[in-house]
Short mmCIF file of C-alpha atoms in Angstrom, two decimals:
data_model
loop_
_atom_site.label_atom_id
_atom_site.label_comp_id
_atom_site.label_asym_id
_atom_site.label_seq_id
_atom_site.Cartn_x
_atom_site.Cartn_y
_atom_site.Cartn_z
CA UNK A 1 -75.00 -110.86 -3.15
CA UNK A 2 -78.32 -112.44 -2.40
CA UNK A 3 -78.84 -114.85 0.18
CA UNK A 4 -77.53 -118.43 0.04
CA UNK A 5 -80.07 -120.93 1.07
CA UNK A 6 -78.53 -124.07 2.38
CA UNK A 7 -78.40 -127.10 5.03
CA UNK A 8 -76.09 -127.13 7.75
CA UNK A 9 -74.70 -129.89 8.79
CA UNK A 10 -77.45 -131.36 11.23
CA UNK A 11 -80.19 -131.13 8.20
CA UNK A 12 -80.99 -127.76 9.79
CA UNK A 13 -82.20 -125.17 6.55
CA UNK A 14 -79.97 -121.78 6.87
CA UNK A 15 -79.85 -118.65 4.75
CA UNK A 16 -76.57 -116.98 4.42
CA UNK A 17 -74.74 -113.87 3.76
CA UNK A 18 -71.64 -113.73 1.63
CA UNK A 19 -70.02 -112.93 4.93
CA UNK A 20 -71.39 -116.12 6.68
CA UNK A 21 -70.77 -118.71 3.74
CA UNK A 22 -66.79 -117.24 3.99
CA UNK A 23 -67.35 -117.47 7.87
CA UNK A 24 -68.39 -121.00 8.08
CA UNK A 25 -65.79 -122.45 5.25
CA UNK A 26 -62.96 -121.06 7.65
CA UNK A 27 -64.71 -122.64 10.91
CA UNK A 28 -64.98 -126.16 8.60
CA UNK A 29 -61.65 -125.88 7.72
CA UNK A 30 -60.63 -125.60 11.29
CA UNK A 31 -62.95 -128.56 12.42
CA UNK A 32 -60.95 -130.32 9.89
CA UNK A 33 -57.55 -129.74 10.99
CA UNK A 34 -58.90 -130.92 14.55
CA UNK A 35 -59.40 -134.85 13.16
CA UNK A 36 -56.31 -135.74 13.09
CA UNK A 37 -55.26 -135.15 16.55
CA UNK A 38 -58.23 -136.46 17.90
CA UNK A 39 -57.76 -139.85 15.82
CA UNK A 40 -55.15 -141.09 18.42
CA UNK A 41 -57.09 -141.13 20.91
CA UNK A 42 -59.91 -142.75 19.23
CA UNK A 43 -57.55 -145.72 18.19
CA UNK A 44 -56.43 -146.22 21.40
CA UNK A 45 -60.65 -145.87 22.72
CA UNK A 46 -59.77 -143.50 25.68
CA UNK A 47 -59.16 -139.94 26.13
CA UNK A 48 -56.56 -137.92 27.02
CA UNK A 49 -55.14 -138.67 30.72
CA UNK A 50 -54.03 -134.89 31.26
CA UNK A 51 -57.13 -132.80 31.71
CA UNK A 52 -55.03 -130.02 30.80
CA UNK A 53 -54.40 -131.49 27.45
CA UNK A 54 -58.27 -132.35 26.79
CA UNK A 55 -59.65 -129.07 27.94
CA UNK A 56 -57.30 -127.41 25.12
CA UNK A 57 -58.32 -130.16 22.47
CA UNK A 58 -62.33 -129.40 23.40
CA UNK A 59 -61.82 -125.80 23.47
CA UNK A 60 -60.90 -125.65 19.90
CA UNK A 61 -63.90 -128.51 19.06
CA UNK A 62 -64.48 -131.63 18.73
CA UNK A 63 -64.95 -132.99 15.36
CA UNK A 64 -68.34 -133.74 14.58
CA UNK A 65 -67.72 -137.68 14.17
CA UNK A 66 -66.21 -137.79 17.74
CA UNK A 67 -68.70 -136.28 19.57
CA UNK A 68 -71.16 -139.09 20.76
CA UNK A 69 -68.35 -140.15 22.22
CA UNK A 70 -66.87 -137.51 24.08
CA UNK A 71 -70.11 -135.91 24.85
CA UNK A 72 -70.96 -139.37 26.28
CA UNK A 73 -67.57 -139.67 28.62
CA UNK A 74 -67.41 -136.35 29.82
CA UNK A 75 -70.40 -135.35 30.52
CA UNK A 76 -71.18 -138.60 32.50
CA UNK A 77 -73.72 -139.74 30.75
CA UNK A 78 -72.04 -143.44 30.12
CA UNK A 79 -71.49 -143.52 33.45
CA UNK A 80 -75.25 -143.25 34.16
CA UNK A 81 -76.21 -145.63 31.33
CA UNK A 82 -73.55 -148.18 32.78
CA UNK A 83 -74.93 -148.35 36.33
CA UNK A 84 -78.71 -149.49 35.20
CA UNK A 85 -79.92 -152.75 33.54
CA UNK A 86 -78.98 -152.40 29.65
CA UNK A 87 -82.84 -152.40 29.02
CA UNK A 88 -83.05 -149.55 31.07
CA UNK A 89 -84.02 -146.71 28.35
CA UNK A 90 -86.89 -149.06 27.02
CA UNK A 91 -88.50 -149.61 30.31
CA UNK A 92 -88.85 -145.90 30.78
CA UNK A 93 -89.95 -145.58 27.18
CA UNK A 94 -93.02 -148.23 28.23
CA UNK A 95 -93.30 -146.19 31.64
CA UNK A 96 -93.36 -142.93 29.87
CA UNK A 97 -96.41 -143.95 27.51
CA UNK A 98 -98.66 -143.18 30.60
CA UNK A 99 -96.69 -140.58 31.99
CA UNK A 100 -98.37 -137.37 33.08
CA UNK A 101 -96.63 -135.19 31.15
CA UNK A 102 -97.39 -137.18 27.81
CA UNK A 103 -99.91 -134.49 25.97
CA UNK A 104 -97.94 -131.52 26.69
CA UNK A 105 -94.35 -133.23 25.38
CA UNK A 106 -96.92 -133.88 22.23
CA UNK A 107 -97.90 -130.39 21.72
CA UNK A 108 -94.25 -129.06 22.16
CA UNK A 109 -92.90 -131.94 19.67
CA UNK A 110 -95.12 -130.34 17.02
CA UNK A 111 -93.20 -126.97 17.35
CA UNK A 112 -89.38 -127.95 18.09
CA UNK A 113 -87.40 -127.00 15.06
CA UNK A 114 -90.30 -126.74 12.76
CA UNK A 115 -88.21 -126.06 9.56
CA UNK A 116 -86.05 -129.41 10.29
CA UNK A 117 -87.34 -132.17 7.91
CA UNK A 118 -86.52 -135.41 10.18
CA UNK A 119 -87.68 -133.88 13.47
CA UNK A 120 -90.83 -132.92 12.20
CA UNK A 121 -91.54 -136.20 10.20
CA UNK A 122 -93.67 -139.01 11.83
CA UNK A 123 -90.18 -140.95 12.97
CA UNK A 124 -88.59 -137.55 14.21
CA UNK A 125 -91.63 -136.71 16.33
CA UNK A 126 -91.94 -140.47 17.85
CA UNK A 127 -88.46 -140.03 18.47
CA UNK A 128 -88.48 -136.63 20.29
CA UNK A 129 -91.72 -138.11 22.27
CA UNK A 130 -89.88 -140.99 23.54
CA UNK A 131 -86.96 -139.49 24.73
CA UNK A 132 -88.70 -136.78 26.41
CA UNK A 133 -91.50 -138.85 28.33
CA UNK A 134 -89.23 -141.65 28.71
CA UNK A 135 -87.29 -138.81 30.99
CA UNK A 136 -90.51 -137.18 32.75
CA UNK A 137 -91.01 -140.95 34.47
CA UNK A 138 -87.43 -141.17 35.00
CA UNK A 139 -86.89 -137.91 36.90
CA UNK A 140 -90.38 -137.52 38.06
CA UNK A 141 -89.41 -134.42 40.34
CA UNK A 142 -88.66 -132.80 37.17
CA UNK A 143 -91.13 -134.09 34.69
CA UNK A 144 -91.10 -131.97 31.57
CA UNK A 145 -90.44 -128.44 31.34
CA UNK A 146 -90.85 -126.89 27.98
CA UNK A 147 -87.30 -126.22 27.40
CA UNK A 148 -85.77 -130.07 27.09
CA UNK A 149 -87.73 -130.32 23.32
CA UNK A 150 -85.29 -128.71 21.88
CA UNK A 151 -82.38 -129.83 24.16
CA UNK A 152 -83.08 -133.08 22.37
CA UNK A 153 -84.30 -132.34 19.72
CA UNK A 154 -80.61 -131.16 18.80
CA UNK A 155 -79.29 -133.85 20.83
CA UNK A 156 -80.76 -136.41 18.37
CA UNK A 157 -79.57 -134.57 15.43
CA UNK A 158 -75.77 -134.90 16.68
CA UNK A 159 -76.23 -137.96 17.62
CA UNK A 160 -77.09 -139.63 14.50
CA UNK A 161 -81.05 -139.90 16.21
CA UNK A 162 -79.17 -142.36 19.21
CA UNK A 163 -82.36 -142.14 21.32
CA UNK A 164 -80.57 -143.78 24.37
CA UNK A 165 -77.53 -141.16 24.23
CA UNK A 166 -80.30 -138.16 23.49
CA UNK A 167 -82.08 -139.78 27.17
CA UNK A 168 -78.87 -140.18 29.12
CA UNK A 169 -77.36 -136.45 28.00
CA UNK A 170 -80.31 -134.86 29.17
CA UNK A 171 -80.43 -136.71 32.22
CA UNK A 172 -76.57 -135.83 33.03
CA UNK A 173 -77.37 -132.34 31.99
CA UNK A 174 -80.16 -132.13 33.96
CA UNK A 175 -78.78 -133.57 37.19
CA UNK A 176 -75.11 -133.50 37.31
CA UNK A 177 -74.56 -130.42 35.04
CA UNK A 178 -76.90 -127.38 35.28
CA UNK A 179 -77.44 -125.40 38.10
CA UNK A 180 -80.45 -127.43 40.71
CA UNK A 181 -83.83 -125.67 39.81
CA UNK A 182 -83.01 -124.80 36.59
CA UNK A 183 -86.77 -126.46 35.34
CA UNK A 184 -87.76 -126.11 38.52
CA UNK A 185 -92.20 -125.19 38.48
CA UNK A 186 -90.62 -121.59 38.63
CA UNK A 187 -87.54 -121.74 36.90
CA UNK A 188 -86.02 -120.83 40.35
CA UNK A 189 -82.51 -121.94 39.45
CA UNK A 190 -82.89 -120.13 36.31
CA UNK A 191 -83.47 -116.95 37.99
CA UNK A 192 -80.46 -117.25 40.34
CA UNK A 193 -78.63 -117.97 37.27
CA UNK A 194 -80.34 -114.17 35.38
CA UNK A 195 -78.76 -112.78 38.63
CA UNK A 196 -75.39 -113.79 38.53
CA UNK A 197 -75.22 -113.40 35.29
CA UNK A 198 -76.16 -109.95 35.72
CA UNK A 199 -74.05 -109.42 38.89
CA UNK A 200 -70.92 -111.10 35.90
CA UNK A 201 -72.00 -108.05 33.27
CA UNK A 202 -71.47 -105.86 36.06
CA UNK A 203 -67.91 -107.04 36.35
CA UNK A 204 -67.19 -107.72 33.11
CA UNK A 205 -69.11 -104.97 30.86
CA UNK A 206 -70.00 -101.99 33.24
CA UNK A 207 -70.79 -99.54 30.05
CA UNK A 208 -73.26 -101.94 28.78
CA UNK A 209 -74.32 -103.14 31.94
CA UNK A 210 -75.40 -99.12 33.32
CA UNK A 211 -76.83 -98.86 29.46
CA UNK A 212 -78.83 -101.90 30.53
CA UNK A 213 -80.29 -100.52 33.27
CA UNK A 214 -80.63 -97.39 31.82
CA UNK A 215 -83.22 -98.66 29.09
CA UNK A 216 -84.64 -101.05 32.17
CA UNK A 217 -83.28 -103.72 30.21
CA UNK A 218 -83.38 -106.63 32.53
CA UNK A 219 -81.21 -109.54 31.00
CA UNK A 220 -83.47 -112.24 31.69
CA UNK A 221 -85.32 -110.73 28.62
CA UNK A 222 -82.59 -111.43 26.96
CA UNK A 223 -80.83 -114.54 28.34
CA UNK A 224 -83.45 -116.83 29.85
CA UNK A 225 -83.63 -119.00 26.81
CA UNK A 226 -79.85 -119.26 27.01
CA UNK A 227 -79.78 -120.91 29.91
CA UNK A 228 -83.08 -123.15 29.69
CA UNK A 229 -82.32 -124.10 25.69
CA UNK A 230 -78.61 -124.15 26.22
CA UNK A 231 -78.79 -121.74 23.50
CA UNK A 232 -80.49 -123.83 20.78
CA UNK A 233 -82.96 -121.55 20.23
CA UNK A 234 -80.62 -118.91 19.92
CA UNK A 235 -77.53 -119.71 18.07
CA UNK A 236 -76.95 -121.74 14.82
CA UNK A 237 -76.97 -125.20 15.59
CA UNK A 238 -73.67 -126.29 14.40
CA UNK A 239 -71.97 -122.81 17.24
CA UNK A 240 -74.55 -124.83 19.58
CA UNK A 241 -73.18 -127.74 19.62
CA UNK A 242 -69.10 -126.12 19.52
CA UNK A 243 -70.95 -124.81 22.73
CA UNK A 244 -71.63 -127.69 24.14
CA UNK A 245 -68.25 -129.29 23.52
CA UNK A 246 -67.38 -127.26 26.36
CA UNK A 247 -70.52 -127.69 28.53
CA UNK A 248 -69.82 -131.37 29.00
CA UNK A 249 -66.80 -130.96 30.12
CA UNK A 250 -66.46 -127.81 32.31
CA UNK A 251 -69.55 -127.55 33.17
CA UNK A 252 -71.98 -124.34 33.45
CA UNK A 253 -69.69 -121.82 33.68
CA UNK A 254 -69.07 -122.32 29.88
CA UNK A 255 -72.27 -120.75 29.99
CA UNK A 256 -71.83 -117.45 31.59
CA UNK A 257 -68.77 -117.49 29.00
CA UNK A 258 -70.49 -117.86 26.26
CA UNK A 259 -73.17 -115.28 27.01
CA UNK A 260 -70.23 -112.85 28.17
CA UNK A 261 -68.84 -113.26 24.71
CA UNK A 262 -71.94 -112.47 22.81
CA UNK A 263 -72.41 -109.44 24.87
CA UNK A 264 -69.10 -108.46 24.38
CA UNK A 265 -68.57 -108.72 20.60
CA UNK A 266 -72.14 -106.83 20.21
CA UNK A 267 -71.26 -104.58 22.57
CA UNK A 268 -71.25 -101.60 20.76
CA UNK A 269 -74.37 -102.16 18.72
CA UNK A 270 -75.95 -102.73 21.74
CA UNK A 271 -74.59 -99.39 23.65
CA UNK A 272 -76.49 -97.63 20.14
CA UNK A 273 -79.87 -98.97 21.10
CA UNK A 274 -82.17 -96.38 22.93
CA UNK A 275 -84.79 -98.37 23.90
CA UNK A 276 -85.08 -101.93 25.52
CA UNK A 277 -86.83 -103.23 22.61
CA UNK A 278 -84.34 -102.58 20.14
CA UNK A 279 -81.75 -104.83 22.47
CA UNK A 280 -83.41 -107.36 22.42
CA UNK A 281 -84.54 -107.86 18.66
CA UNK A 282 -80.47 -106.98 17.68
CA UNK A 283 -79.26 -109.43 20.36
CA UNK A 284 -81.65 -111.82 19.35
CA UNK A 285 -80.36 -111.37 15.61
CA UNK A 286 -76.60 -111.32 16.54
CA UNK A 287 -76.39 -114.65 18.40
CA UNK A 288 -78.85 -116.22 15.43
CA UNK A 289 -76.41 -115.29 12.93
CA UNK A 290 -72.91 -116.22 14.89
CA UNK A 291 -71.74 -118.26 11.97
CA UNK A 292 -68.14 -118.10 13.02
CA UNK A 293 -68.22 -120.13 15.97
CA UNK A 294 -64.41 -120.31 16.50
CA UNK A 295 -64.57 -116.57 17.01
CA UNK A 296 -67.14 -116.49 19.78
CA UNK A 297 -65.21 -119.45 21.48
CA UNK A 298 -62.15 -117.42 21.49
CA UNK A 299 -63.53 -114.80 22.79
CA UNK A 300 -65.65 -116.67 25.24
CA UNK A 301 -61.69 -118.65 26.19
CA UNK A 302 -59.40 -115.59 25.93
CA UNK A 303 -61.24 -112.51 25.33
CA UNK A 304 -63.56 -111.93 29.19
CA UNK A 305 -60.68 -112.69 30.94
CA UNK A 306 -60.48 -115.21 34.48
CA UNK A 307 -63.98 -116.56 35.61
CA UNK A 308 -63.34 -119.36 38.33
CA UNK A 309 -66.43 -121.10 39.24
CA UNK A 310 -66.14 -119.85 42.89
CA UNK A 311 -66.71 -116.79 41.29
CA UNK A 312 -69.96 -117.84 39.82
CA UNK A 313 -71.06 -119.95 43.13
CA UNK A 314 -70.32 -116.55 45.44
CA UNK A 315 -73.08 -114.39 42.92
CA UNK A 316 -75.28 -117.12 43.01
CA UNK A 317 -75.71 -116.91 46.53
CA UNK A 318 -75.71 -113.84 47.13
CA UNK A 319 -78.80 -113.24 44.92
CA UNK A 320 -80.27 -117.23 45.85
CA UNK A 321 -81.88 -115.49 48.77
CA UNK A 322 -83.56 -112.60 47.09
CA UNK A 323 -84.89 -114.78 44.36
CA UNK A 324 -86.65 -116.66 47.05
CA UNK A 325 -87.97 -114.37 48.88
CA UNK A 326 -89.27 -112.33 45.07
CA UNK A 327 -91.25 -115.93 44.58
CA UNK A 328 -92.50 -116.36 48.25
CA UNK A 329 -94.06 -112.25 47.52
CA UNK A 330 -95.33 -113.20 43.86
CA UNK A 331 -96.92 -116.75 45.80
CA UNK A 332 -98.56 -114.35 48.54
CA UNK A 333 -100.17 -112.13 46.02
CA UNK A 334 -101.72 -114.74 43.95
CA UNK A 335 -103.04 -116.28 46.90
CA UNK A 336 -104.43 -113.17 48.11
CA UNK A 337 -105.92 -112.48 45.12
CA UNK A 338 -107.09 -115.91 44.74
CA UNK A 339 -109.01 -115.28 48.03
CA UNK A 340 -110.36 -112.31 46.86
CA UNK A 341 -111.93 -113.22 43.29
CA UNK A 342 -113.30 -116.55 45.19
CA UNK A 343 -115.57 -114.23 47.45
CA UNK A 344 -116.80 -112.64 44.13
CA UNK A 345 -119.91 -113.60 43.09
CA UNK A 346 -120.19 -112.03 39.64
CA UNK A 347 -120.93 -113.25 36.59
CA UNK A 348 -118.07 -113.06 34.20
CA UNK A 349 -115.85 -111.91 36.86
CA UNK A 350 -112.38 -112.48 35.46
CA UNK A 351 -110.15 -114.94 36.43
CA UNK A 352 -107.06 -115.27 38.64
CA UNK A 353 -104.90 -115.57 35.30
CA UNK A 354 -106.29 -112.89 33.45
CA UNK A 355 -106.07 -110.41 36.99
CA UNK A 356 -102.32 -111.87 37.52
CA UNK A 357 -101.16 -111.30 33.55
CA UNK A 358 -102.48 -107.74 33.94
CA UNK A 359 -100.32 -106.72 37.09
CA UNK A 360 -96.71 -106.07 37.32
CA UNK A 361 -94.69 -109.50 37.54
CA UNK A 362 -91.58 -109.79 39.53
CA UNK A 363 -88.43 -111.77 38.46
CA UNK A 364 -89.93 -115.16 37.81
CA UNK A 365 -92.35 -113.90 35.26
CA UNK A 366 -89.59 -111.93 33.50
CA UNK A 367 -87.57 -114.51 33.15
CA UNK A 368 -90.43 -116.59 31.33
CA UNK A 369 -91.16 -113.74 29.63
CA UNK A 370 -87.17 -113.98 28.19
CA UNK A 371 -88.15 -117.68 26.70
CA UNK A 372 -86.56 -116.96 23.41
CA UNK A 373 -88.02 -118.43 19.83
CA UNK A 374 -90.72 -120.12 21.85
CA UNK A 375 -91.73 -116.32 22.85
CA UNK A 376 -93.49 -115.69 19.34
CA UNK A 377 -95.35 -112.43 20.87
CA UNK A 378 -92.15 -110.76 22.08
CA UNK A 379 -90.98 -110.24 18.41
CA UNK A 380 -93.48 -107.59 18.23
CA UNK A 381 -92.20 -106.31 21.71
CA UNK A 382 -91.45 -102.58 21.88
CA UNK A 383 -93.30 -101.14 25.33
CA UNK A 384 -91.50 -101.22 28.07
CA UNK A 385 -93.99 -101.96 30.46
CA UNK A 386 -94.38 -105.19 32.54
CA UNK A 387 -97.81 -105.13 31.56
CA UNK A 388 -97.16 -105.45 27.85
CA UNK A 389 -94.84 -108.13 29.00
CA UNK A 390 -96.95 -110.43 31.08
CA UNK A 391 -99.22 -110.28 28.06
CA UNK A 392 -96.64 -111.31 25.87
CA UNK A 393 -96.00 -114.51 27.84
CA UNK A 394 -99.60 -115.20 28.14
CA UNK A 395 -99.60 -115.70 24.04
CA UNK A 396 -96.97 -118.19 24.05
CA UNK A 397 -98.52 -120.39 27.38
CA UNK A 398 -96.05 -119.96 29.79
CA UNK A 399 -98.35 -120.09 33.15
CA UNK A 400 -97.48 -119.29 36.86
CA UNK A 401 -98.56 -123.15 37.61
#
């Protein structure tokens, strides 16, 4: 059977297998059966008192028509919006017309979702725009990091284009939710994050986590984009947002378990690849064809077994440490060769960029390098070398600065 060509259910276009259309009528069916015990609570305006009780009703989704506002309560995000003056969100939209981080949230609006009608249309893009430099004022210690586009770009989507719920998500995402650092200048919290996740693997998947290393196979390549897009880049967007049912309201771990899970069902494929490129384009190609979202969440639940968050705390600081002291060497060198190319007095000497790209990259750079879709060079990735790599990253913009 050929391909269907359809829309999801956030106006995003999709092209299915005969496999996938079954797959996602047995996921809507599911969603469906979910209404109707959500619908007392939404009489009554107030959620479940036992936290037991909501963490099994959000584990099995929340129907789409709920989810402004659950995503809203749990994740905080009310909470935020209830503390400032109710004109709040339009005084950082005026603040955020001369914010600093205005032209680059205007070239990255132009390339979120490309293939989605509304966000690229003229009121999608002023939409996306105001959110995001309406934040970068905001949060000025964050700014922008290329990374939030599509965090609300989907976030708008959900939300029926709610600009004021897209800002206040990403703000209780950003600073109540995700791990500190996470868009950080060097995505430090991101690469504590690559570490535990890798120390988790370990634990979890030893066979694919020696085949890993065996094919020097570091999972940042693999899994930075999870972690910065929250896996909108990666998954469809209607298993996205199932995933993010559970982010706002247990928090990150939900995102080791998800990313455990996708390992896990692939795990075999994955074991069959010989070469680190081949991992990556088949991982890449699972997660962006997990139609059946209730079957990753099951397995991300029930199927990895016990993963406390003082599990996830004691790996992330026990590699916090290293990471710093990776981006204190990396900071050293390109000082020290910033010294050096300034006492050159040669005419077309090359720069501290191109002398950087070429040379072997530590952990930060790989984890850029692992910036999923926006990574457009690394689908023709298949060296091994950090080299190739560093080059790769260079084509898509992602700087040391």
């Amino acid at each position: 059977m050929a391909a269907v060509e359809t829309t999801d259910l956030y106006g995003f276009p999709v092209k299915l297998t005969e496999l996938n259309v079954t797959e996602r009528k047995e996921c809507d069916a599911f969603s469906d059966r979910q209404q109707a015990p959500w619908m007392e609570y939404i009489e009554k305006d107030r959620l479940p008192n036992s936290e037991g009780k909501l963490k099994e009703m959000v584990r099995k989704g929340i129907p789409p028509t709920c989810r402004t506002w659950v995503w809203m309560q749990k994740s905080g995000a009310a909470k935020k919006k209830a503390a400032l003056a109710n004109n709040y969100y339009q005084i950082m939209v005026t603040a955020g017309e001369k914010s600093n981080c205005l032209e680059d949230i205007k070239q990255d609006a132009k390339h979120t979702f490309p293939s989605h009608p509304w966000l690229q249309s003229e009121d999608g893009q002023a939409a996306l725009i105001r959110v995001l430099s309406a934040y970068s004022v905001h949060n000025d210690k964050v700014g922008y990091c290329r990374a939030m586009n599509v965090i609300v770009g989907l976030l708008l989507v959900a939300m029926n284009r709610n600009e004021e719920n897209a800002f206040w998500l990403l703000a209780a995402l950003v600073e109540d939710t995700l791990y500190p650092g996470t868009y950080s200048r060097n995505l430090t919290g991101c690469q504590i994050e690559m570490r535990a996740l890798d120390e988790l693997i370990s634990n979890k998947l030893p066979r694919l986590h020696a085949h890993l290393k065996a094919t020097d196979c570091d999972i940042s390549i693999i899994a930075t984009d999870w972690y910065l897009c929250l896996y909108a880049t990666s998954l469809p967007a209607e298993t996205t947002c199932r995933v993010w049912d559970a982010l706002f309201n247990e928090g990150p771990k939900i995102l080791y378990r998800v990313g455990l899970a996708l390992l896990q069902i692939h795990e075999e494929a994955l074991l069959a690849c010989d070469n680190a490129g081949d991992i990556v384009m088949k991982m890449r190609q699972f997660a962006s064809t997990m139609h059946h979202r209730d079957r990753l969440m099951v397995v991300a639940f029930d199927g990895i077994g016990g993963l406390p968050m003082a599990t996830i705390e004691k790996f992330r600081d026990m590699r916090a440490a290293e990471v710093a002291n990776s981006i204190k060497q990396r900071e050293g060198a390109s000082a020290e060769l910033d010294g050096a190319m300034s006492g050159l007095n040669v005419s077309g000497a090359p720069s501290t960029s191109t002398a950087m790209a070429s040379s072997a990259k530590e952990a930060g750079s790989k984890v850029k390098q692992g910036f999923g879709k926006f990574m457009t060079g690394l689908n023709k990735w298949a060296e091994n070398t950090a080299e190739s790599m560093a080059k790769a990253a260079e084509k898509v913009g992602i700087r040391d600065d």
